Structure formats: structure tokens, C-alpha cells
Amino acid sequence: MQKDDILRNIGNHLSSIYLLKDQYEIMKEILIMLSKITDCDYLSIFLLKNNPRKDLYEFFPLENRFQVRKSDINLHSEIITEVLTKKTHLLLKEKDKIKLKEGAGNASEILIIPGSLLQDVQGLIFVEKGLFSQEEISILSSLSSIIAFIILNSRHYKNLSDLVTQLRISYEISSSLIQEMNPDRLIERIFKEIRTHFGYDIIGVFILKDDGTLSLEYTVEENSIFKGFKLGLGEGIIGYVARTGESYYAPDVRKDKYYIEGVKGILSEFAIPLKIKDKVIGVLDINSRKEDDFPDSTRKLLSSLAALITISFENARLFEETKRLSKIDMLTGVLNRRTIEIEIERWIKRAKEEKKGLTIFFLDLDHFKEFNDRFGHQKGDEALKIFSDNLKKTIKEGVCGRYGGDEFICLFYDTEKEEILRIGNELIKRIEKNKKLKGITLSIGISSFPEDGKTMDELIRVADKRCYDAKRFGGNRLRE
């Protein structure tokens, strides 16, 4: 199951948690929910606030057993201090577990996740199992802010009975946000929920740009004519909120010194900063055609919603970044093997449909093993980075990926043979003249669709063999 599908399913499951009022049941449901994501041996949550007894909520998936006990956790230990300071997850191996003095004690790894809501850590989540995959760590970490939000709400349920109605509305909106990873669709759903629950239909999200201006990036369809409208920092109510980082309410805009007229007929306006780590990234602006139409309780709920919107923006950004990084070889910055193979298949299909040509470079560094043996693997990694930088500078119209070790593949679509040879020879000369590579040169094997093959395997095999032939004749050359 893909990460976004998992998050959608979890979003649906959250309904039962939000409607609970008992903290014991809320913690139990959170742990059960997390156990469904990963085949783990043990989970627990330790609340950092309003927890005088130092209760630890534990769940043992194999026994389907939930319990609460007093914890011996030391919040001032080196490990916990690191998690609370950096506000990011920490993976402990077997040798480090003894320092923690918590957990089931049998698993090989412990993942500690801070349940953090806008850098305010509400609790610590401990997950134990044999070995964690990067996908599991990514999903569990992505849920930390949602869990923190639930923990925070559990305290509200416990202390303020009149907050139940407000949180019901908050849940319906936040569950929509949790289930949607696409930023454009996300904002569309936010506007729909605000209109449905509050009746406000003049809504916009301004994003703070690198040049210091605020641009209206999202608005309701009937006001799309204003999309792209810009304000300076400190200009109007929206600019004032972005500059100060504080919410601002104008019960009667006709009397407000900061108000700048946009949509006709506006009588009251409420603007809320969207902040990450105290840095303003934008402003949620809501307007009404009624005077003083934002009661205190509504403003409080909209402010809470703005915080959740910010988290959702960040989660959507991180999700897109995660998808992007999943396609990239982290050392060299070019595509990884899986992605370059997908690209080859896609380009072959396109070439067949359009009856065009396709060229593959199979590239292999000469003398790389000797370089590694002489200078060490760290210098070898640096050499691969230098090579990939030259690859990206030389090949601007093609697509390149790391096939494995010091082998790379590049694709060219419907490119003239003379241009292919020019690019190949230019790259070979670049590598030969690079003094930092200290004797490393480059061999290239070339294959073409459909002349040398009609499948990915055939084209790679031919290009690989020609690259091998180039190396047999001394390297630092290409063979076609």
C-alpha cells in the first residue's frame, strides 16, 4: 500500500479517536492505529504535559494487550534530551537500548518519535521491532503532528466539556486535511469545510514569497479574478499579520486603519498567520459581508484550524519532497536505478507510438577501483559526486541515472547522431581534464532504439557490451 493510501486509511480511523473523551481510550486507540502500520513488537506513549504520575501507555500487539504503568523514563537522559531538542525521530540500535531503560526489551531497534505540534512536543512515542524500513519510519514520523494534535485535544476533552462541539467541527475539517496530500486539492477542501461549517465564502490564502511580497495563491472560484494579487509586507491587514506574526480581527473594516478594499461589500475580516517554527509562511484571510461576524469562539477555532492548515501545508510539502527523493540517488543527485528503468520503459513506449529514435549511454568510470583503493571510499564518493555534477552540466536535454556502483545510464530522445557523439566526447574530455578525479577516465557504450533492440533489456545489454569493449581498448573513449 502506498504512503498516501495508508494516511487516508488512518484519517478515516481517526474519527473514533476524536469522538472519545476518556484519555485512556484515546491512547489505546492511537497505539492500536500505529500497530496497524508496522509489524512491531511493542508500542508506548509517554505524555509530557499534565502527567504527574509519569504514566506510560503500552500496547503489546502480539498479545493484543494494553496497559498503563508508572514509567522510569529519565527525561534528562542524553537520548531523550536529543529527541526533545531536535524535535525529530531517533532510531536506537541494540547497543543503545540499555541507555533508555524502557520498552519491551526484546526487539533489535527502538524508534522514538516526538509528538510535536508546531515545535511544541506533547508526548513521546516508542515503537520496537526487529528492523524498521525507511518507509515505516517515514510514515510514523509523518503522523507525529497528528498524534500530537490528538493528545492536545484529549486534554481539552478532559478539562472543557463545551469544547466538544468545537472539536467535532475541528475534526471534520482536520480529517479532510489529513486525508489529502495534494496542496491544491487540500486548499479546495479547506475552503469547502469553512464555508460549510461557518458560512464564510470570501476566503483566501496568501503565501509569503522570497521577495518579501504576499501573493494570493488560493481563493474561492468566484473571486479567482483576484488570484495573484500582491501586497507588501506590512501592507493592509494581511501584510500587518505577516509582519507581526499575530492574528488580527477587524469587526468593522470601514473604521479599520489597516484595511485595504478588495472584494466589494466586506464589513468584517479575520486574518491568521500560518507559521512554521515561528516563521510566517503565509496568511489565512477570511472575510464576511456582516459586521462583527467573527465571535470569540469562532476566532479561537479558526486559529486552531490555521495551525492545522500550516501542518498540512508542511506535510504536503514533505510528502512531495519524499516522493521526489524516492526517485533520486542520494549520493549523486541523479535518478536511482529503479527510476531510470521506469524512464527507459516509458521512453521506449513513447518512441514506438511516435515512431522516433531513442539513444542510451551506458557509462562506466575507468580506474575507479584503483582510485578507491588508493584514496579510500570517502574520496571515492566525492569522485562520484564530481562526475555526476559534470554529467548534469554536459547533458542538459537527456535524463541520467545511477545504475549501480560507478555505472550510469543516460537517455536521449529523438536526438541526431552527430549531437549524441558530440555530447559523449565532450563528457569524456571533461572527466579526463578534471584534476580532482586524479586519473579517473570514462568509457561510454551507445545503443539505439530500434536498431539495437526494442526492449529495455536488449538496449542496456548492447550498450553495456560496447562500454566493455571501450574499456578493453584502454577506456577514455566511446563505442557505438
Coordinates of C-alpha atoms in Angstrom, one line a residue:
M1 CA 0.0 0.0 0.0
Q2 CA 1.3 3.5 -0.9
K3 CA 2.1 6.1 1.7
D4 CA -0.8 8.4 0.7
D5 CA -3.3 5.4 0.8
I6 CA -2.1 4.5 4.3
L7 CA -2.5 8.1 5.5
R8 CA -6.0 8.2 4.0
N9 CA -7.0 5.0 5.8
I10 CA -5.6 6.3 9.1
G11 CA -7.5 9.6 8.6
N12 CA -10.7 7.5 8.3
H13 CA -9.8 5.6 11.5
L14 CA -9.2 8.8 13.4
S15 CA -13.0 9.5 13.7
S16 CA -13.4 7.0 16.5
I17 CA -10.5 8.6 18.4
Y18 CA -11.6 12.2 18.1
L19 CA -15.1 11.3 19.5
L20 CA -13.6 9.7 22.6
K21 CA -13.4 11.7 25.8
D22 CA -11.5 9.3 28.0
Q23 CA -7.7 9.7 27.8
Y24 CA -7.1 6.0 28.5
E25 CA -9.3 5.0 25.5
I26 CA -7.7 7.7 23.3
M27 CA -4.1 6.5 24.0
K28 CA -5.3 2.9 23.4
E29 CA -6.8 3.7 20.0
I30 CA -3.7 5.7 19.0
L31 CA -1.4 2.7 19.8
I32 CA -3.7 0.3 18.0
M33 CA -3.8 2.5 15.0
L34 CA 0.1 2.7 14.9
S35 CA 0.3 -1.1 15.3
K36 CA -1.6 -1.5 12.0
I37 CA 1.1 0.5 10.2
T38 CA 4.1 -1.6 11.2
D39 CA 4.5 -5.2 12.3
C40 CA 6.1 -4.2 15.6
D41 CA 6.6 -6.0 18.9
Y42 CA 5.8 -3.1 21.2
L43 CA 4.4 0.5 21.3
S44 CA 4.1 3.1 24.1
I45 CA 3.2 6.7 24.6
F46 CA 4.5 8.9 27.4
L47 CA 2.7 12.3 27.8
L48 CA 5.0 15.2 28.7
K49 CA 2.2 17.5 30.0
N50 CA -0.4 17.0 32.7
N51 CA 1.2 13.7 33.6
P52 CA 2.1 14.0 37.3
R53 CA 2.2 10.2 37.8
K54 CA 4.5 9.7 34.9
D55 CA 2.1 7.2 33.3
L56 CA 3.3 5.2 30.3
Y57 CA 0.6 3.8 28.0
E58 CA 1.7 0.5 26.5
F59 CA 0.4 -1.9 23.8
F60 CA 1.7 -5.4 23.0
P61 CA 0.4 -6.3 19.5
L62 CA 1.1 -10.0 19.7
E63 CA -0.9 -10.3 22.9
N64 CA -3.4 -7.6 21.9
R65 CA -2.8 -6.3 25.4
F66 CA -3.0 -2.6 26.5
Q67 CA -1.8 -1.4 29.9
V68 CA -0.8 1.7 31.9
R69 CA 2.1 1.7 34.3
K70 CA 4.4 4.2 36.0
S71 CA 7.4 4.9 33.8
D72 CA 11.0 5.0 34.9
I73 CA 11.9 7.2 31.9
N74 CA 14.5 9.8 32.5
L75 CA 13.6 13.0 30.6
H76 CA 17.1 14.4 31.2
S77 CA 18.9 11.4 29.7
E78 CA 21.1 12.0 26.7
I79 CA 18.8 10.1 24.3
I80 CA 15.6 11.8 25.4
T81 CA 17.2 15.2 25.5
E82 CA 18.4 14.8 21.9
V83 CA 14.9 13.9 20.7
L84 CA 13.3 16.8 22.6
T85 CA 15.9 19.3 21.5
K86 CA 16.0 18.3 17.8
K87 CA 12.2 17.5 17.7
T88 CA 12.8 14.7 15.3
H89 CA 12.7 10.9 15.4
L90 CA 15.7 8.9 16.7
L91 CA 16.4 5.2 15.8
L92 CA 18.2 3.2 18.5
K93 CA 20.1 0.0 17.8
E94 CA 20.5 -2.9 20.2
K95 CA 23.7 -1.4 21.8
D96 CA 22.0 1.9 22.7
K97 CA 18.8 0.4 24.1
I98 CA 20.3 -0.1 27.6
K99 CA 20.7 3.7 27.9
L100 CA 16.9 4.1 27.5
K101 CA 15.8 1.8 30.3
E102 CA 12.3 1.5 28.8
G103 CA 10.4 -0.8 26.4
A104 CA 9.7 -4.5 26.0
G105 CA 13.4 -5.3 25.8
N106 CA 13.4 -8.0 23.0
A107 CA 13.4 -6.1 19.7
S108 CA 16.6 -5.1 17.9
E109 CA 15.6 -1.5 17.2
I110 CA 13.6 1.2 19.0
L111 CA 12.2 4.2 17.1
I112 CA 11.5 7.3 19.3
I113 CA 9.1 9.8 17.8
P114 CA 8.3 13.2 19.3
G115 CA 4.6 14.0 19.0
S116 CA 5.2 17.6 18.1
L117 CA 2.6 20.3 17.2
L118 CA 4.3 23.3 15.7
Q119 CA 7.5 22.5 17.6
D120 CA 5.7 22.0 20.9
V121 CA 6.3 18.4 21.9
Q122 CA 3.1 16.9 23.5
G123 CA 4.5 13.4 24.1
L124 CA 7.0 10.7 23.1
I125 CA 6.0 7.6 21.1
F126 CA 8.2 4.5 21.4
V127 CA 8.0 1.7 18.7
E128 CA 10.0 -1.5 18.9
K129 CA 10.7 -4.2 16.3
G130 CA 13.4 -6.2 14.6
L131 CA 14.3 -3.9 11.8
F132 CA 12.5 -0.8 10.6
S133 CA 12.2 0.0 6.9
Q134 CA 12.7 3.6 5.7
E135 CA 9.0 3.6 4.5
E136 CA 7.8 2.7 8.1
I137 CA 10.0 5.4 9.7
S138 CA 8.7 8.0 7.1
I139 CA 5.0 7.1 7.7
L140 CA 5.3 7.0 11.5
S141 CA 7.2 10.3 11.6
S142 CA 4.6 11.9 9.2
L143 CA 1.9 11.1 11.8
S144 CA 3.7 12.7 14.7
S145 CA 1.9 16.1 14.4
I146 CA -1.5 14.4 14.0
I147 CA -0.9 12.3 17.1
A148 CA 0.3 15.5 19.0
F149 CA -2.9 17.2 17.9
I150 CA -5.0 14.3 19.2
I151 CA -3.1 14.3 22.5
L152 CA -3.6 18.0 22.9
N153 CA -7.3 17.5 22.1
S154 CA -7.6 14.8 24.7
R155 CA -6.6 17.3 27.4
H156 CA -9.2 19.7 26.1
Y157 CA -11.9 17.0 26.2
K158 CA -11.0 16.2 29.8
N159 CA -11.0 19.8 31.0
L160 CA -13.6 21.7 28.9
S161 CA -16.9 20.0 28.2
D162 CA -18.1 22.9 26.0
L163 CA -15.1 22.3 23.7
V164 CA -16.7 19.0 22.4
T165 CA -18.8 20.7 19.8
Q166 CA -15.9 22.8 18.6
L167 CA -13.7 19.8 18.3
R168 CA -16.3 17.9 16.3
I169 CA -16.1 20.7 13.8
S170 CA -12.3 20.8 14.0
Y171 CA -12.2 17.0 13.5
E172 CA -14.3 17.1 10.3
I173 CA -12.1 19.8 8.9
S174 CA -8.8 18.2 10.1
S175 CA -9.7 14.7 8.9
S176 CA -10.2 16.2 5.5
L177 CA -6.8 17.8 5.6
I178 CA -5.1 14.6 6.9
Q179 CA -6.5 12.5 4.0
E180 CA -5.4 14.9 1.3
M181 CA -1.8 15.2 0.3
N182 CA -2.1 17.3 -2.9
P183 CA -1.8 21.0 -1.8
D184 CA -4.3 22.4 -4.5
R185 CA -7.0 19.9 -3.6
L186 CA -6.1 20.3 0.1
I187 CA -6.9 24.1 0.0
E188 CA -10.1 23.5 -2.0
R189 CA -11.3 21.1 0.7
I190 CA -10.3 23.6 3.4
F191 CA -12.4 26.4 1.8
K192 CA -15.3 24.0 1.4
E193 CA -15.2 23.0 5.1
I194 CA -15.0 26.6 6.2
R195 CA -18.0 27.6 4.0
T196 CA -20.0 24.6 5.2
H197 CA -19.4 25.0 8.9
F198 CA -19.1 28.7 9.3
G199 CA -20.8 30.2 6.3
Y200 CA -17.9 32.4 5.2
D201 CA -17.5 32.4 1.5
I202 CA -14.8 35.0 0.9
I203 CA -11.6 33.2 1.8
G204 CA -8.0 33.4 0.6
V205 CA -4.5 32.1 1.4
F206 CA -1.7 34.5 0.8
I207 CA 1.8 33.0 0.5
L208 CA 4.9 34.9 1.5
K209 CA 7.3 34.9 -1.4
D210 CA 11.1 35.1 -1.4
D211 CA 11.0 38.8 -2.5
G212 CA 9.0 39.7 0.6
T213 CA 5.7 40.1 -1.1
L214 CA 2.4 38.3 -0.2
S215 CA 0.7 36.7 -3.2
L216 CA -2.9 35.5 -3.2
E217 CA -2.3 31.9 -4.3
Y218 CA -5.6 30.3 -3.3
T219 CA -9.1 31.7 -3.3
V220 CA -12.7 30.6 -3.9
E221 CA -13.7 30.2 -7.5
E222 CA -16.0 33.3 -7.7
N223 CA -13.0 35.5 -6.6
S224 CA -10.5 33.9 -8.9
I225 CA -10.1 37.2 -10.7
F226 CA -8.0 38.4 -7.6
K227 CA -5.6 35.4 -7.8
G228 CA -2.1 36.6 -8.0
F229 CA -3.0 39.9 -6.2
K230 CA 0.1 41.1 -4.2
L231 CA 0.6 43.0 -1.0
G232 CA 3.8 44.2 0.5
L233 CA 4.9 43.1 4.0
G234 CA 3.1 45.4 6.4
E235 CA 0.6 46.5 3.8
G236 CA -3.1 46.1 4.7
I237 CA -4.5 43.7 7.4
I238 CA -2.9 40.8 5.6
G239 CA 0.5 42.4 5.4
Y240 CA 0.3 43.5 9.0
V241 CA -0.4 39.9 10.2
A242 CA 2.5 38.6 8.1
R243 CA 4.9 41.2 9.6
T244 CA 3.8 40.8 13.2
G245 CA 3.1 37.1 13.2
E246 CA -0.1 37.8 15.2
S247 CA -3.8 37.3 14.3
Y248 CA -5.8 40.4 13.6
Y249 CA -9.6 41.0 13.7
A250 CA -11.4 43.9 12.2
P251 CA -15.0 43.8 13.4
D252 CA -15.8 46.8 11.1
V253 CA -13.4 47.3 8.3
R254 CA -14.8 50.7 7.5
K255 CA -13.2 52.0 10.7
D256 CA -10.0 50.0 10.5
K257 CA -6.7 51.8 9.8
Y258 CA -5.1 48.7 8.1
Y259 CA -7.9 47.7 5.8
I260 CA -7.4 47.8 2.0
E261 CA -10.5 47.2 0.0
G262 CA -10.6 44.2 -2.3
V263 CA -13.9 42.4 -2.7
K264 CA -16.8 44.9 -2.6
G265 CA -19.2 44.7 0.4
I266 CA -16.8 43.4 3.0
L267 CA -17.7 44.5 6.6
S268 CA -15.5 42.3 8.8
E269 CA -12.2 40.5 8.4
F270 CA -10.2 38.0 10.3
A271 CA -6.6 37.2 9.3
I272 CA -4.4 34.4 10.8
P273 CA -0.7 33.9 10.3
L274 CA 0.5 30.5 9.0
K275 CA 3.7 29.8 10.9
I276 CA 6.3 27.1 11.0
K277 CA 9.0 27.3 13.7
D278 CA 7.9 31.0 14.4
K279 CA 8.5 31.8 10.7
V280 CA 5.5 33.2 8.8
I281 CA 4.9 31.3 5.5
G282 CA 1.5 32.9 4.7
V283 CA -1.8 34.2 5.9
L284 CA -5.3 32.7 6.0
D285 CA -7.7 35.6 5.4
I286 CA -11.4 35.2 5.9
N287 CA -14.0 38.0 5.2
S288 CA -17.7 38.5 5.9
R289 CA -20.3 40.8 4.5
K290 CA -21.7 41.1 8.0
E291 CA -20.4 43.5 10.6
D292 CA -18.6 41.9 13.6
D293 CA -19.3 38.4 12.2
F294 CA -16.5 36.5 14.0
P295 CA -17.4 35.7 17.6
D296 CA -14.6 34.9 20.0
S297 CA -15.3 31.1 20.0
T298 CA -15.1 31.1 16.2
R299 CA -11.9 33.0 16.1
K300 CA -10.3 30.6 18.5
L301 CA -11.4 27.6 16.4
L302 CA -10.2 29.2 13.2
S303 CA -6.9 30.0 14.8
S304 CA -6.5 26.3 15.8
L305 CA -7.5 25.4 12.3
A306 CA -4.9 27.7 10.8
A307 CA -2.2 25.9 12.9
L308 CA -3.5 22.6 11.4
I309 CA -3.5 24.1 7.9
T310 CA 0.1 25.0 8.4
I311 CA 0.9 21.5 9.4
S312 CA -1.0 20.2 6.4
F313 CA 0.9 22.5 4.1
E314 CA 4.2 21.3 5.6
N315 CA 3.1 17.6 5.4
A316 CA 2.0 18.0 1.8
R317 CA 5.4 19.7 1.0
L318 CA 7.3 16.9 2.9
F319 CA 5.2 14.3 1.1
E320 CA 6.0 15.7 -2.3
E321 CA 9.7 16.0 -1.3
T322 CA 9.7 12.4 -0.1
K323 CA 8.2 11.3 -3.5
R324 CA 10.9 13.3 -5.2
L325 CA 13.7 11.9 -3.1
S326 CA 12.5 8.4 -3.6
K327 CA 13.4 8.8 -7.3
I328 CA 16.9 10.2 -6.6
D329 CA 20.2 8.6 -5.9
M330 CA 21.1 10.4 -2.6
L331 CA 24.9 10.4 -3.2
T332 CA 25.0 11.7 -6.8
G333 CA 21.7 13.6 -7.1
V334 CA 20.8 11.8 -10.4
L335 CA 17.9 9.3 -10.8
N336 CA 18.2 6.0 -9.0
R337 CA 18.2 2.7 -10.8
R338 CA 14.5 1.9 -10.3
T339 CA 13.5 5.3 -11.6
I340 CA 15.9 5.3 -14.6
E341 CA 14.5 1.9 -15.6
I342 CA 10.9 3.2 -15.4
E343 CA 12.0 6.2 -17.6
I344 CA 13.6 3.8 -20.2
E345 CA 10.3 1.8 -20.4
R346 CA 8.3 5.0 -20.6
W347 CA 10.5 6.5 -23.3
I348 CA 10.5 3.2 -25.4
K349 CA 6.7 3.2 -25.3
R350 CA 6.7 6.8 -26.4
A351 CA 9.2 6.2 -29.2
K352 CA 7.1 3.3 -30.5
E353 CA 4.0 5.4 -30.6
E354 CA 5.6 8.4 -32.2
K355 CA 8.0 6.4 -34.4
K356 CA 11.0 8.3 -33.1
G357 CA 14.5 7.3 -32.1
L358 CA 15.9 6.7 -28.6
T359 CA 19.6 6.5 -27.6
I360 CA 21.1 5.1 -24.5
F361 CA 24.5 5.8 -23.0
F362 CA 26.0 3.2 -20.7
L363 CA 28.8 5.0 -18.7
D364 CA 31.5 3.3 -16.6
L365 CA 34.3 5.1 -14.8
D366 CA 37.8 3.8 -15.7
H367 CA 40.3 3.1 -12.9
F368 CA 37.7 3.8 -10.2
K369 CA 38.5 0.7 -8.1
E370 CA 42.2 1.7 -8.1
F371 CA 41.2 5.3 -7.0
N372 CA 39.1 3.8 -4.2
D373 CA 41.9 1.5 -3.0
R374 CA 44.4 4.4 -3.1
F375 CA 42.4 7.2 -1.6
G376 CA 39.6 5.5 0.3
H377 CA 35.8 5.2 -0.1
Q378 CA 35.1 8.7 1.2
K379 CA 37.2 10.2 -1.6
G380 CA 35.5 7.6 -4.0
D381 CA 32.1 9.0 -3.0
E382 CA 33.4 12.6 -3.7
A383 CA 34.6 11.4 -7.1
L384 CA 31.2 10.1 -7.9
K385 CA 29.6 13.4 -6.9
I386 CA 32.1 15.3 -9.1
F387 CA 31.4 13.0 -12.0
S388 CA 27.6 13.4 -11.6
D389 CA 28.0 17.2 -11.5
N390 CA 29.8 17.1 -14.8
L391 CA 27.2 14.8 -16.1
K392 CA 24.4 17.2 -15.3
K393 CA 26.4 20.2 -16.7
T394 CA 27.1 18.4 -20.0
I395 CA 23.8 16.6 -20.6
K396 CA 21.0 19.2 -20.5
E397 CA 18.4 17.6 -22.8
G398 CA 18.7 14.0 -21.7
V399 CA 17.8 12.1 -18.5
C400 CA 20.5 10.4 -16.4
G401 CA 20.6 7.9 -13.6
R402 CA 23.0 5.8 -11.5
Y403 CA 22.7 2.2 -12.5
G404 CA 24.9 0.8 -9.8
G405 CA 28.4 1.5 -8.3
D406 CA 30.3 3.6 -10.8
E407 CA 27.9 2.8 -13.7
F408 CA 25.4 5.3 -15.1
I409 CA 22.8 5.4 -17.8
C410 CA 21.7 8.4 -19.8
L411 CA 18.7 8.6 -22.2
F412 CA 18.3 10.9 -25.3
Y413 CA 15.0 11.2 -27.2
D414 CA 14.9 11.8 -30.9
T415 CA 18.5 13.3 -31.0
E416 CA 20.7 13.4 -34.0
K417 CA 23.7 11.1 -34.1
E418 CA 26.2 14.0 -34.5
E419 CA 24.8 15.6 -31.4
I420 CA 24.9 12.3 -29.4
L421 CA 28.6 11.8 -30.4
R422 CA 29.4 15.5 -29.5
I423 CA 27.9 15.1 -26.1
G424 CA 29.7 11.9 -25.4
N425 CA 33.1 13.1 -26.4
E426 CA 32.6 16.4 -24.5
L427 CA 31.8 14.5 -21.4
I428 CA 34.8 12.2 -21.8
K429 CA 37.1 15.2 -22.2
R430 CA 35.6 16.9 -19.1
I431 CA 36.3 13.9 -17.0
E432 CA 39.8 13.4 -18.3
K433 CA 40.8 17.0 -17.6
N434 CA 39.3 17.2 -14.1
K435 CA 42.3 17.3 -11.8
K436 CA 40.2 16.3 -8.7
L437 CA 39.5 12.9 -10.3
K438 CA 43.2 12.0 -10.4
G439 CA 43.4 9.6 -13.3
I440 CA 39.8 8.5 -13.5
T441 CA 38.5 8.5 -17.1
L442 CA 35.3 7.5 -18.7
S443 CA 34.1 4.8 -21.1
I444 CA 30.7 5.0 -22.9
G445 CA 28.8 2.4 -24.8
I446 CA 25.9 3.6 -27.0
S447 CA 22.8 1.7 -28.2
S448 CA 19.9 3.0 -30.2
F449 CA 16.2 2.1 -30.5
P450 CA 15.0 0.4 -32.6
E451 CA 18.2 -0.5 -34.4
D452 CA 20.0 -2.3 -31.5
G453 CA 16.9 -3.5 -29.6
K454 CA 13.2 -2.9 -28.9
T455 CA 13.2 -3.6 -25.2
M456 CA 15.0 -2.1 -22.2
D457 CA 17.0 -5.3 -21.5
E458 CA 18.2 -5.5 -25.1
L459 CA 19.2 -1.8 -25.3
I460 CA 21.1 -1.9 -22.0
R461 CA 22.8 -5.2 -22.9
V462 CA 24.1 -3.8 -26.2
A463 CA 25.2 -0.5 -24.6
D464 CA 26.9 -2.4 -21.7
K465 CA 28.8 -4.6 -24.1
R466 CA 30.0 -1.6 -26.1
C467 CA 31.1 0.1 -22.9
Y468 CA 33.0 -3.0 -22.0
D469 CA 34.7 -3.0 -25.5
A470 CA 35.7 0.6 -24.9
K471 CA 37.3 -0.3 -21.6
R472 CA 39.1 -3.3 -23.2
F473 CA 40.8 -0.9 -25.7
G474 CA 42.1 1.3 -22.9
G475 CA 39.0 3.3 -21.9
N476 CA 38.6 7.0 -22.1
R477 CA 36.5 6.6 -25.3
L478 CA 33.1 5.7 -26.6
R479 CA 31.9 2.9 -28.8
E480 CA 28.7 2.9 -30.8

